[in-house]
Amino acid sequence: MKSRLAAGRRVAWLGVSFLCCATLTACGAASIPTSEAASPAANPATNEAPPASATGGFDGQRAFQYVADLVAIGPRSAGTDGSHRAQQYIIGKLKSFGCPVDEEDFTSPTPIGTVTMKNIVAKVPGTKPDIVMFATHYDTKRMDNFVGANDGGSSTGLMLELASLVCKRKNALTVWITFFDGEEAFNPDWKDPDNTYGSRELAARMALSGDLPRLKAMILADMIGGQDLRLPRETDSTAWLTDLVWSTAQRLGYRSVFANDSVEIDDDHDAFLRRKVAATDIIDLVNPQRENFWHTLSDTLDKVKPANLAMVGHVLITVLPELEQRFAGK
Ligand SMILES: [Zn+2]
């Protein structure tokens, strides 16, 4: 993914903290106020996840174990042996949860030649055919020894734990939990079309198959485990869906993390936005409060906090019935 701030080109902080950031960036660290009290359910100040019973049944510690397992596999850049091992791991976990799993193979021309990739989609039937999608990418940036514990890893662990709950649940809507391949650019820099291969493929396939009109909401997550987690709203995302996710998070007590300022980020939700699907992106890419380990060899397991996985998981498992209320009248 690319932020207009992180990329150093198109800076687009918007919203309530704009003046604050614009004023204080030059002064260094304390640029963003975080005055809200943290939730007792998942306290961002601690590393440990609370018991699952405190976060809607979502087990942050188990999600963290999935991240650890992925990191132990090593780099998983699209088309590599590590990627194939990561695919087998994700598919094996989903099947062990009883999820119906679609493996969607495709090939794409890339700057390093034609690469075979695989999207993995848990398609959980519901009472209604309308679809809600939760999604992440699982591939890592093509860099020697880069394991992407937070970048790709944290949200993959999150989505696996979410799948374990949703696949057992009686759902009013059909739920797809999607693991995209090839989000990362093969070249060092993010330049279209060298990025988001998997999401562009799935959106195109859904348009061709006729599934796209059934897709009512697409919620993307990435980089949600890091220290000092901070999640501004993404400006290109669909307003009502962003409002639903952020207001749910704030109601659960996570206002200090799910912030009200905004930043523009190009990511896997864009392929769906372009096709008029409501989509939003939960991502901590631009974070002046933290050492920037993004796309460095320091993106290792010690950077991922189980408490943060629990918090975001709590939000997603709480948003699902809200979406059912909206689209299935349940
Ligand atoms: Zn990345």
mmCIF file of C-alpha atoms and ligand atoms in Angstrom:
data_model
loop_
_atom_site.group_PDB
_atom_site.id
_atom_site.type_symbol
_atom_site.label_atom_id
_atom_site.label_comp_id
_atom_site.label_asym_id
_atom_site.label_seq_id
_atom_site.Cartn_x
_atom_site.Cartn_y
_atom_site.Cartn_z
ATOM 1 C CA MET A 1 0.000 0.000 0.000
ATOM 2 C CA LYS A 2 1.052 3.547 -0.404
ATOM 3 C CA SER A 3 0.320 6.579 1.658
ATOM 4 C CA ARG A 4 0.653 9.947 0.135
ATOM 5 C CA LEU A 5 2.605 10.908 3.227
ATOM 6 C CA ALA A 6 4.821 7.834 3.448
ATOM 7 C CA ALA A 7 5.596 7.995 -0.242
ATOM 8 C CA GLY A 8 6.857 11.505 0.261
ATOM 9 C CA ARG A 9 4.888 12.857 -2.639
ATOM 10 C CA ARG A 10 1.244 13.611 -2.091
ATOM 11 C CA VAL A 11 0.700 14.613 1.500
ATOM 12 C CA ALA A 12 -2.945 14.480 2.420
ATOM 13 C CA TRP A 13 -3.600 14.613 6.135
ATOM 14 C CA LEU A 14 -7.108 15.900 6.574
ATOM 15 C CA GLY A 15 -9.568 16.422 9.347
ATOM 16 C CA VAL A 16 -9.359 17.521 12.927
ATOM 17 C CA SER A 17 -5.663 17.003 13.528
ATOM 18 C CA PHE A 18 -4.486 18.654 10.349
ATOM 19 C CA LEU A 19 -3.434 21.872 11.988
ATOM 20 C CA CYS A 20 -1.889 20.000 14.859
ATOM 21 C CA CYS A 21 0.215 17.867 12.546
ATOM 22 C CA ALA A 22 1.134 20.672 10.255
ATOM 23 C CA THR A 23 2.270 22.697 13.229
ATOM 24 C CA LEU A 24 4.068 20.122 15.258
ATOM 25 C CA THR A 25 5.724 17.773 12.830
ATOM 26 C CA ALA A 26 8.866 19.848 12.813
ATOM 27 C CA CYS A 27 9.004 19.653 16.605
ATOM 28 C CA GLY A 28 9.246 15.915 16.563
ATOM 29 C CA ALA A 29 7.436 13.310 18.552
ATOM 30 C CA ALA A 30 4.285 14.476 20.330
ATOM 31 C CA SER A 31 2.283 15.404 17.276
ATOM 32 C CA ILE A 32 -1.094 13.761 17.814
ATOM 33 C CA PRO A 33 -3.235 14.040 20.932
ATOM 34 C CA THR A 34 -4.628 10.782 22.291
ATOM 35 C CA SER A 35 -6.690 11.934 25.205
ATOM 36 C CA GLU A 36 -9.456 9.337 25.220
ATOM 37 C CA ALA A 37 -9.347 6.645 27.847
ATOM 38 C CA ALA A 38 -8.529 3.204 26.548
ATOM 39 C CA SER A 39 -11.075 0.433 26.823
ATOM 40 C CA PRO A 40 -10.723 -1.946 29.722
ATOM 41 C CA ALA A 41 -11.536 -4.691 27.206
ATOM 42 C CA ALA A 42 -8.399 -4.344 25.121
ATOM 43 C CA ASN A 43 -5.989 -1.844 26.534
ATOM 44 C CA PRO A 44 -3.644 -0.507 23.860
ATOM 45 C CA ALA A 45 -1.096 0.258 26.589
ATOM 46 C CA THR A 46 -0.461 -3.398 27.299
ATOM 47 C CA ASN A 47 0.939 -6.093 25.073
ATOM 48 C CA GLU A 48 -1.167 -8.974 26.279
ATOM 49 C CA ALA A 49 -4.541 -9.667 24.773
ATOM 50 C CA PRO A 50 -7.437 -9.741 27.208
ATOM 51 C CA PRO A 51 -9.445 -12.959 27.482
ATOM 52 C CA ALA A 52 -11.558 -13.593 24.401
ATOM 53 C CA SER A 53 -14.704 -13.134 26.482
ATOM 54 C CA ALA A 54 -13.764 -9.445 26.865
ATOM 55 C CA THR A 55 -13.431 -8.911 23.103
ATOM 56 C CA GLY A 56 -16.577 -10.456 21.655
ATOM 57 C CA GLY A 57 -15.118 -13.953 21.562
ATOM 58 C CA PHE A 58 -12.156 -12.861 19.459
ATOM 59 C CA ASP A 59 -8.961 -14.382 20.877
ATOM 60 C CA GLY A 60 -6.097 -11.942 20.341
ATOM 61 C CA GLN A 61 -3.541 -14.355 21.702
ATOM 62 C CA ARG A 62 -4.573 -17.016 19.205
ATOM 63 C CA ALA A 63 -4.451 -14.438 16.384
ATOM 64 C CA PHE A 64 -0.930 -13.596 17.516
ATOM 65 C CA GLN A 65 0.050 -17.278 17.334
ATOM 66 C CA TYR A 66 -1.108 -17.327 13.701
ATOM 67 C CA VAL A 67 1.100 -14.298 13.011
ATOM 68 C CA ALA A 68 4.018 -16.063 14.704
ATOM 69 C CA ASP A 69 3.464 -19.173 12.576
ATOM 70 C CA LEU A 70 3.464 -17.087 9.373
ATOM 71 C CA VAL A 71 6.605 -15.226 10.388
ATOM 72 C CA ALA A 72 8.310 -18.566 11.108
ATOM 73 C CA ILE A 73 7.665 -19.545 7.486
ATOM 74 C CA GLY A 74 9.880 -16.646 6.405
ATOM 75 C CA PRO A 75 9.472 -14.278 3.440
ATOM 76 C CA ARG A 76 6.295 -14.972 1.421
ATOM 77 C CA SER A 77 6.588 -12.713 -1.597
ATOM 78 C CA ALA A 78 4.203 -13.720 -4.403
ATOM 79 C CA GLY A 79 5.348 -16.685 -6.476
ATOM 80 C CA THR A 80 8.019 -17.933 -4.054
ATOM 81 C CA ASP A 81 8.300 -21.179 -2.091
ATOM 82 C CA GLY A 82 7.645 -19.196 1.092
ATOM 83 C CA SER A 83 4.412 -17.940 -0.460
ATOM 84 C CA HIS A 84 3.372 -21.508 -1.263
ATOM 85 C CA ARG A 85 4.044 -22.566 2.324
ATOM 86 C CA ALA A 86 2.044 -19.591 3.622
ATOM 87 C CA GLN A 87 -0.827 -20.552 1.315
ATOM 88 C CA GLN A 88 -0.845 -24.100 2.636
ATOM 89 C CA TYR A 89 -0.790 -22.775 6.189
ATOM 90 C CA ILE A 90 -3.744 -20.395 5.629
ATOM 91 C CA ILE A 91 -5.772 -23.008 3.748
ATOM 92 C CA GLY A 92 -5.047 -25.660 6.379
ATOM 93 C CA LYS A 93 -6.170 -23.375 9.186
ATOM 94 C CA LEU A 94 -9.354 -22.340 7.385
ATOM 95 C CA LYS A 95 -10.265 -25.972 6.703
ATOM 96 C CA SER A 96 -9.586 -26.878 10.325
ATOM 97 C CA PHE A 97 -12.148 -24.222 11.305
ATOM 98 C CA GLY A 98 -14.702 -25.826 8.977
ATOM 99 C CA CYS A 99 -14.631 -22.937 6.485
ATOM 100 C CA PRO A 100 -15.454 -23.581 2.823
ATOM 101 C CA VAL A 101 -12.285 -22.457 1.010
ATOM 102 C CA ASP A 102 -11.842 -21.278 -2.578
ATOM 103 C CA GLU A 103 -8.324 -21.224 -3.976
ATOM 104 C CA GLU A 104 -8.295 -18.758 -6.832
ATOM 105 C CA ASP A 105 -5.122 -19.105 -8.891
ATOM 106 C CA PHE A 106 -4.171 -16.558 -11.500
ATOM 107 C CA THR A 107 -1.117 -15.365 -13.384
ATOM 108 C CA SER A 108 -0.098 -11.826 -13.985
ATOM 109 C CA PRO A 109 2.654 -10.060 -15.871
ATOM 110 C CA THR A 110 4.936 -8.273 -13.393
ATOM 111 C CA PRO A 111 8.260 -6.432 -13.590
ATOM 112 C CA ILE A 112 10.015 -9.767 -12.847
ATOM 113 C CA GLY A 113 8.046 -11.736 -15.471
ATOM 114 C CA THR A 114 4.830 -13.712 -15.316
ATOM 115 C CA VAL A 115 4.041 -14.735 -11.747
ATOM 116 C CA THR A 116 1.492 -17.296 -10.578
ATOM 117 C CA MET A 117 -0.458 -16.041 -7.570
ATOM 118 C CA LYS A 118 -3.315 -17.283 -5.419
ATOM 119 C CA ASN A 119 -6.132 -15.501 -3.666
ATOM 120 C CA ILE A 120 -7.645 -17.553 -0.856
ATOM 121 C CA VAL A 121 -11.286 -16.918 -0.034
ATOM 122 C CA ALA A 122 -13.282 -18.462 2.803
ATOM 123 C CA LYS A 123 -16.856 -18.264 1.513
ATOM 124 C CA VAL A 124 -19.183 -18.711 4.448
ATOM 125 C CA PRO A 125 -22.815 -19.125 3.439
ATOM 126 C CA GLY A 126 -25.483 -17.050 5.151
ATOM 127 C CA THR A 127 -29.240 -16.880 5.109
ATOM 128 C CA LYS A 128 -29.071 -14.207 2.405
ATOM 129 C CA PRO A 129 -26.885 -14.232 -0.711
ATOM 130 C CA ASP A 130 -25.664 -10.665 -0.159
ATOM 131 C CA ILE A 131 -21.982 -10.636 0.742
ATOM 132 C CA VAL A 132 -19.889 -8.851 3.361
ATOM 133 C CA MET A 133 -16.154 -9.210 2.787
ATOM 134 C CA PHE A 134 -13.327 -8.913 5.290
ATOM 135 C CA ALA A 135 -9.935 -8.874 3.600
ATOM 136 C CA THR A 136 -6.177 -8.625 3.994
ATOM 137 C CA HIS A 137 -3.101 -9.351 1.926
ATOM 138 C CA TYR A 138 -0.786 -12.139 3.029
ATOM 139 C CA ASP A 139 2.189 -11.633 0.714
ATOM 140 C CA THR A 140 5.326 -9.791 1.797
ATOM 141 C CA LYS A 141 7.355 -7.113 0.093
ATOM 142 C CA ARG A 142 10.024 -8.659 -2.178
ATOM 143 C CA MET A 143 13.096 -8.013 -0.030
ATOM 144 C CA ASP A 144 15.656 -10.526 1.231
ATOM 145 C CA ASN A 145 14.812 -11.757 4.746
ATOM 146 C CA PHE A 146 11.736 -9.516 5.047
ATOM 147 C CA VAL A 147 9.054 -11.363 7.045
ATOM 148 C CA GLY A 148 6.351 -8.674 7.269
ATOM 149 C CA ALA A 149 5.184 -9.464 10.805
ATOM 150 C CA ASN A 150 3.060 -6.335 10.902
ATOM 151 C CA ASP A 151 2.821 -5.665 7.142
ATOM 152 C CA GLY A 152 0.669 -8.504 5.895
ATOM 153 C CA GLY A 153 1.268 -10.773 8.884
ATOM 154 C CA SER A 154 -0.759 -9.031 11.595
ATOM 155 C CA SER A 155 -3.916 -8.758 9.520
ATOM 156 C CA THR A 156 -3.565 -12.320 8.206
ATOM 157 C CA GLY A 157 -3.516 -13.594 11.800
ATOM 158 C CA LEU A 158 -6.481 -11.324 12.521
ATOM 159 C CA MET A 159 -8.496 -12.662 9.588
ATOM 160 C CA LEU A 160 -7.721 -16.284 10.469
ATOM 161 C CA GLU A 161 -9.060 -15.795 13.992
ATOM 162 C CA LEU A 162 -12.073 -13.934 12.576
ATOM 163 C CA ALA A 163 -12.690 -16.852 10.188
ATOM 164 C CA SER A 164 -12.627 -19.314 13.078
ATOM 165 C CA LEU A 165 -15.531 -17.385 14.644
ATOM 166 C CA VAL A 166 -17.508 -16.570 11.510
ATOM 167 C CA CYS A 167 -17.331 -20.095 10.082
ATOM 168 C CA LYS A 168 -18.984 -21.436 13.234
ATOM 169 C CA ARG A 169 -21.530 -18.633 13.408
ATOM 170 C CA LYS A 170 -25.033 -18.626 11.948
ATOM 171 C CA ASN A 171 -24.705 -15.683 9.575
ATOM 172 C CA ALA A 172 -27.579 -13.656 8.178
ATOM 173 C CA LEU A 173 -25.386 -12.512 5.282
ATOM 174 C CA THR A 174 -22.862 -14.466 3.255
ATOM 175 C CA VAL A 175 -19.396 -13.637 4.592
ATOM 176 C CA TRP A 176 -16.240 -13.856 2.541
ATOM 177 C CA ILE A 177 -12.901 -13.667 4.310
ATOM 178 C CA THR A 178 -10.293 -12.985 1.683
ATOM 179 C CA PHE A 179 -6.513 -13.341 1.709
ATOM 180 C CA PHE A 180 -5.072 -11.457 -1.252
ATOM 181 C CA ASP A 181 -1.798 -12.361 -2.895
ATOM 182 C CA GLY A 182 0.398 -9.802 -4.641
ATOM 183 C CA GLU A 183 -0.563 -6.617 -2.865
ATOM 184 C CA GLU A 184 3.054 -5.541 -2.723
ATOM 185 C CA ALA A 185 4.877 -4.000 -5.660
ATOM 186 C CA PHE A 186 7.633 -6.198 -7.122
ATOM 187 C CA ASN A 187 9.704 -3.121 -7.852
ATOM 188 C CA PRO A 188 11.058 -1.203 -4.850
ATOM 189 C CA ASP A 189 8.611 1.654 -5.481
ATOM 190 C CA TRP A 190 4.825 1.512 -5.665
ATOM 191 C CA LYS A 191 3.908 2.512 -9.192
ATOM 192 C CA ASP A 192 0.730 1.417 -10.976
ATOM 193 C CA PRO A 193 0.035 -1.191 -12.175
ATOM 194 C CA ASP A 194 2.778 -2.929 -10.137
ATOM 195 C CA ASN A 195 0.703 -3.506 -6.973
ATOM 196 C CA THR A 196 -2.631 -4.907 -5.689
ATOM 197 C CA TYR A 197 -2.578 -7.814 -8.172
ATOM 198 C CA GLY A 198 -4.838 -10.014 -6.056
ATOM 199 C CA SER A 199 -7.557 -7.496 -5.279
ATOM 200 C CA ARG A 200 -7.738 -6.315 -8.877
ATOM 201 C CA GLU A 201 -8.079 -9.947 -9.978
ATOM 202 C CA LEU A 202 -10.850 -10.761 -7.498
ATOM 203 C CA ALA A 203 -12.816 -7.590 -8.262
ATOM 204 C CA ALA A 204 -12.613 -8.359 -12.001
ATOM 205 C CA ARG A 205 -13.670 -11.980 -11.444
ATOM 206 C CA MET A 206 -16.623 -10.905 -9.325
ATOM 207 C CA ALA A 207 -17.704 -8.478 -12.023
ATOM 208 C CA LEU A 208 -17.541 -11.253 -14.627
ATOM 209 C CA SER A 209 -19.303 -13.854 -12.490
ATOM 210 C CA GLY A 210 -22.107 -11.494 -11.510
ATOM 211 C CA ASP A 211 -21.192 -11.689 -7.794
ATOM 212 C CA LEU A 212 -20.181 -8.042 -7.576
ATOM 213 C CA PRO A 213 -23.684 -6.569 -7.096
ATOM 214 C CA ARG A 214 -24.116 -8.946 -4.123
ATOM 215 C CA LEU A 215 -21.065 -7.442 -2.396
ATOM 216 C CA LYS A 216 -22.484 -4.866 0.004
ATOM 217 C CA ALA A 217 -19.371 -3.980 2.011
ATOM 218 C CA MET A 218 -15.652 -4.690 1.836
ATOM 219 C CA ILE A 219 -13.562 -4.080 4.965
ATOM 220 C CA LEU A 220 -9.819 -4.262 4.441
ATOM 221 C CA ALA A 221 -7.227 -4.421 7.224
ATOM 222 C CA ASP A 222 -3.439 -4.323 7.224
ATOM 223 C CA MET A 223 -0.675 -3.317 9.636
ATOM 224 C CA ILE A 224 -2.947 -3.408 12.665
ATOM 225 C CA GLY A 225 -0.612 -4.956 15.228
ATOM 226 C CA GLY A 226 2.145 -2.395 15.692
ATOM 227 C CA GLN A 227 3.202 -0.561 18.830
ATOM 228 C CA ASP A 228 1.402 2.762 19.349
ATOM 229 C CA LEU A 229 -1.271 1.654 16.932
ATOM 230 C CA ARG A 230 -3.129 4.545 15.373
ATOM 231 C CA LEU A 231 -5.816 4.230 12.720
ATOM 232 C CA PRO A 232 -6.925 7.424 10.976
ATOM 233 C CA ARG A 233 -9.814 7.260 8.524
ATOM 234 C CA GLU A 234 -8.892 6.631 4.890
ATOM 235 C CA THR A 235 -10.236 9.464 2.762
ATOM 236 C CA ASP A 236 -11.121 7.587 -0.438
ATOM 237 C CA SER A 237 -13.119 4.969 1.467
ATOM 238 C CA THR A 238 -16.921 4.914 1.509
ATOM 239 C CA ALA A 239 -18.095 7.349 4.166
ATOM 240 C CA TRP A 240 -20.989 5.361 5.651
ATOM 241 C CA LEU A 241 -18.863 2.219 6.013
ATOM 242 C CA THR A 242 -15.924 4.074 7.539
ATOM 243 C CA ASP A 243 -18.368 5.780 9.912
ATOM 244 C CA LEU A 244 -19.850 2.423 10.890
ATOM 245 C CA VAL A 245 -16.461 0.865 11.666
ATOM 246 C CA TRP A 246 -15.021 3.892 13.471
ATOM 247 C CA SER A 247 -18.178 4.619 15.453
ATOM 248 C CA THR A 248 -18.347 0.971 16.519
ATOM 249 C CA ALA A 249 -14.712 1.112 17.623
ATOM 250 C CA GLN A 250 -15.278 4.327 19.522
ATOM 251 C CA ARG A 251 -18.354 2.888 21.214
ATOM 252 C CA LEU A 252 -16.225 -0.066 22.337
ATOM 253 C CA GLY A 253 -13.760 2.383 23.915
ATOM 254 C CA TYR A 254 -11.036 2.462 21.270
ATOM 255 C CA ARG A 255 -11.250 6.138 20.377
ATOM 256 C CA SER A 256 -7.565 6.716 21.086
ATOM 257 C CA VAL A 257 -6.683 4.269 18.290
ATOM 258 C CA PHE A 258 -9.569 4.680 15.819
ATOM 259 C CA ALA A 259 -8.983 8.391 15.357
ATOM 260 C CA ASN A 260 -11.087 11.006 13.606
ATOM 261 C CA ASP A 261 -8.420 12.526 11.409
ATOM 262 C CA SER A 262 -7.838 11.260 7.894
ATOM 263 C CA VAL A 263 -5.147 10.195 5.481
ATOM 264 C CA GLU A 264 -5.307 8.987 1.900
ATOM 265 C CA ILE A 265 -3.888 5.536 1.192
ATOM 266 C CA ASP A 266 -3.822 3.512 -2.008
ATOM 267 C CA ASP A 267 -4.534 -0.116 -1.164
ATOM 268 C CA ASP A 268 -6.494 -3.289 -1.957
ATOM 269 C CA HIS A 269 -9.853 -1.611 -1.354
ATOM 270 C CA ASP A 270 -9.358 0.628 -4.395
ATOM 271 C CA ALA A 271 -10.207 -2.089 -6.933
ATOM 272 C CA PHE A 272 -13.612 -2.405 -5.262
ATOM 273 C CA LEU A 273 -14.178 1.331 -4.833
ATOM 274 C CA ARG A 274 -13.527 1.757 -8.558
ATOM 275 C CA ARG A 275 -16.335 -0.740 -9.189
ATOM 276 C CA LYS A 276 -18.725 1.187 -6.924
ATOM 277 C CA VAL A 277 -18.554 -1.261 -4.019
ATOM 278 C CA ALA A 278 -18.642 0.253 -0.513
ATOM 279 C CA ALA A 279 -15.179 -0.307 0.940
ATOM 280 C CA THR A 280 -12.960 0.914 3.752
ATOM 281 C CA ASP A 281 -9.365 0.410 4.867
ATOM 282 C CA ILE A 282 -8.201 -0.083 8.465
ATOM 283 C CA ILE A 283 -4.479 0.584 8.293
ATOM 284 C CA ASP A 284 -1.690 2.090 10.365
ATOM 285 C CA LEU A 285 0.741 3.205 7.693
ATOM 286 C CA VAL A 286 1.474 6.782 8.615
ATOM 287 C CA ASN A 287 2.363 6.981 12.280
ATOM 288 C CA PRO A 288 4.641 9.746 13.474
ATOM 289 C CA GLN A 289 4.466 8.423 17.054
ATOM 290 C CA ARG A 290 6.460 5.335 16.231
ATOM 291 C CA GLU A 291 9.763 4.163 14.888
ATOM 292 C CA ASN A 292 9.060 3.595 11.222
ATOM 293 C CA PHE A 293 9.822 -0.072 10.613
ATOM 294 C CA TRP A 294 7.573 -0.251 7.549
ATOM 295 C CA HIS A 295 9.302 -2.148 4.717
ATOM 296 C CA THR A 296 12.441 -2.672 6.775
ATOM 297 C CA LEU A 297 13.971 -5.831 8.230
ATOM 298 C CA SER A 298 12.814 -4.557 11.631
ATOM 299 C CA ASP A 299 9.203 -5.525 10.836
ATOM 300 C CA THR A 300 9.552 -8.555 13.089
ATOM 301 C CA LEU A 301 7.272 -10.399 15.500
ATOM 302 C CA ASP A 302 8.292 -8.313 18.504
ATOM 303 C CA LYS A 303 6.580 -5.329 16.829
ATOM 304 C CA VAL A 304 3.169 -7.029 16.936
ATOM 305 C CA LYS A 305 0.997 -6.663 20.042
ATOM 306 C CA PRO A 306 -1.629 -9.314 20.751
ATOM 307 C CA ALA A 307 -3.709 -6.603 22.499
ATOM 308 C CA ASN A 308 -3.958 -4.676 19.234
ATOM 309 C CA LEU A 309 -5.039 -7.752 17.302
ATOM 310 C CA ALA A 310 -7.693 -8.293 19.974
ATOM 311 C CA MET A 311 -8.907 -4.709 19.693
ATOM 312 C CA VAL A 312 -9.308 -4.699 15.917
ATOM 313 C CA GLY A 313 -10.812 -8.193 16.027
ATOM 314 C CA HIS A 314 -13.306 -7.015 18.637
ATOM 315 C CA VAL A 315 -14.320 -4.187 16.300
ATOM 316 C CA LEU A 316 -14.759 -6.457 13.276
ATOM 317 C CA ILE A 317 -16.771 -9.120 15.101
ATOM 318 C CA THR A 318 -19.005 -6.327 16.433
ATOM 319 C CA VAL A 319 -19.413 -4.643 13.044
ATOM 320 C CA LEU A 320 -20.702 -7.837 11.426
ATOM 321 C CA PRO A 321 -24.116 -7.845 13.173
ATOM 322 C CA GLU A 322 -24.402 -4.120 12.423
ATOM 323 C CA LEU A 323 -24.009 -4.921 8.726
ATOM 324 C CA GLU A 324 -26.532 -7.736 9.053
ATOM 325 C CA GLN A 325 -28.941 -5.279 10.595
ATOM 326 C CA ARG A 326 -28.413 -2.919 7.682
ATOM 327 C CA PHE A 327 -28.631 -5.433 4.837
ATOM 328 C CA ALA A 328 -30.586 -8.386 6.198
ATOM 329 C CA GLY A 329 -32.874 -6.569 8.608
ATOM 330 C CA LYS A 330 -31.741 -8.936 11.344
HETATM 331 ZN ZN ZN B 1 3.852 -3.517 2.541
#
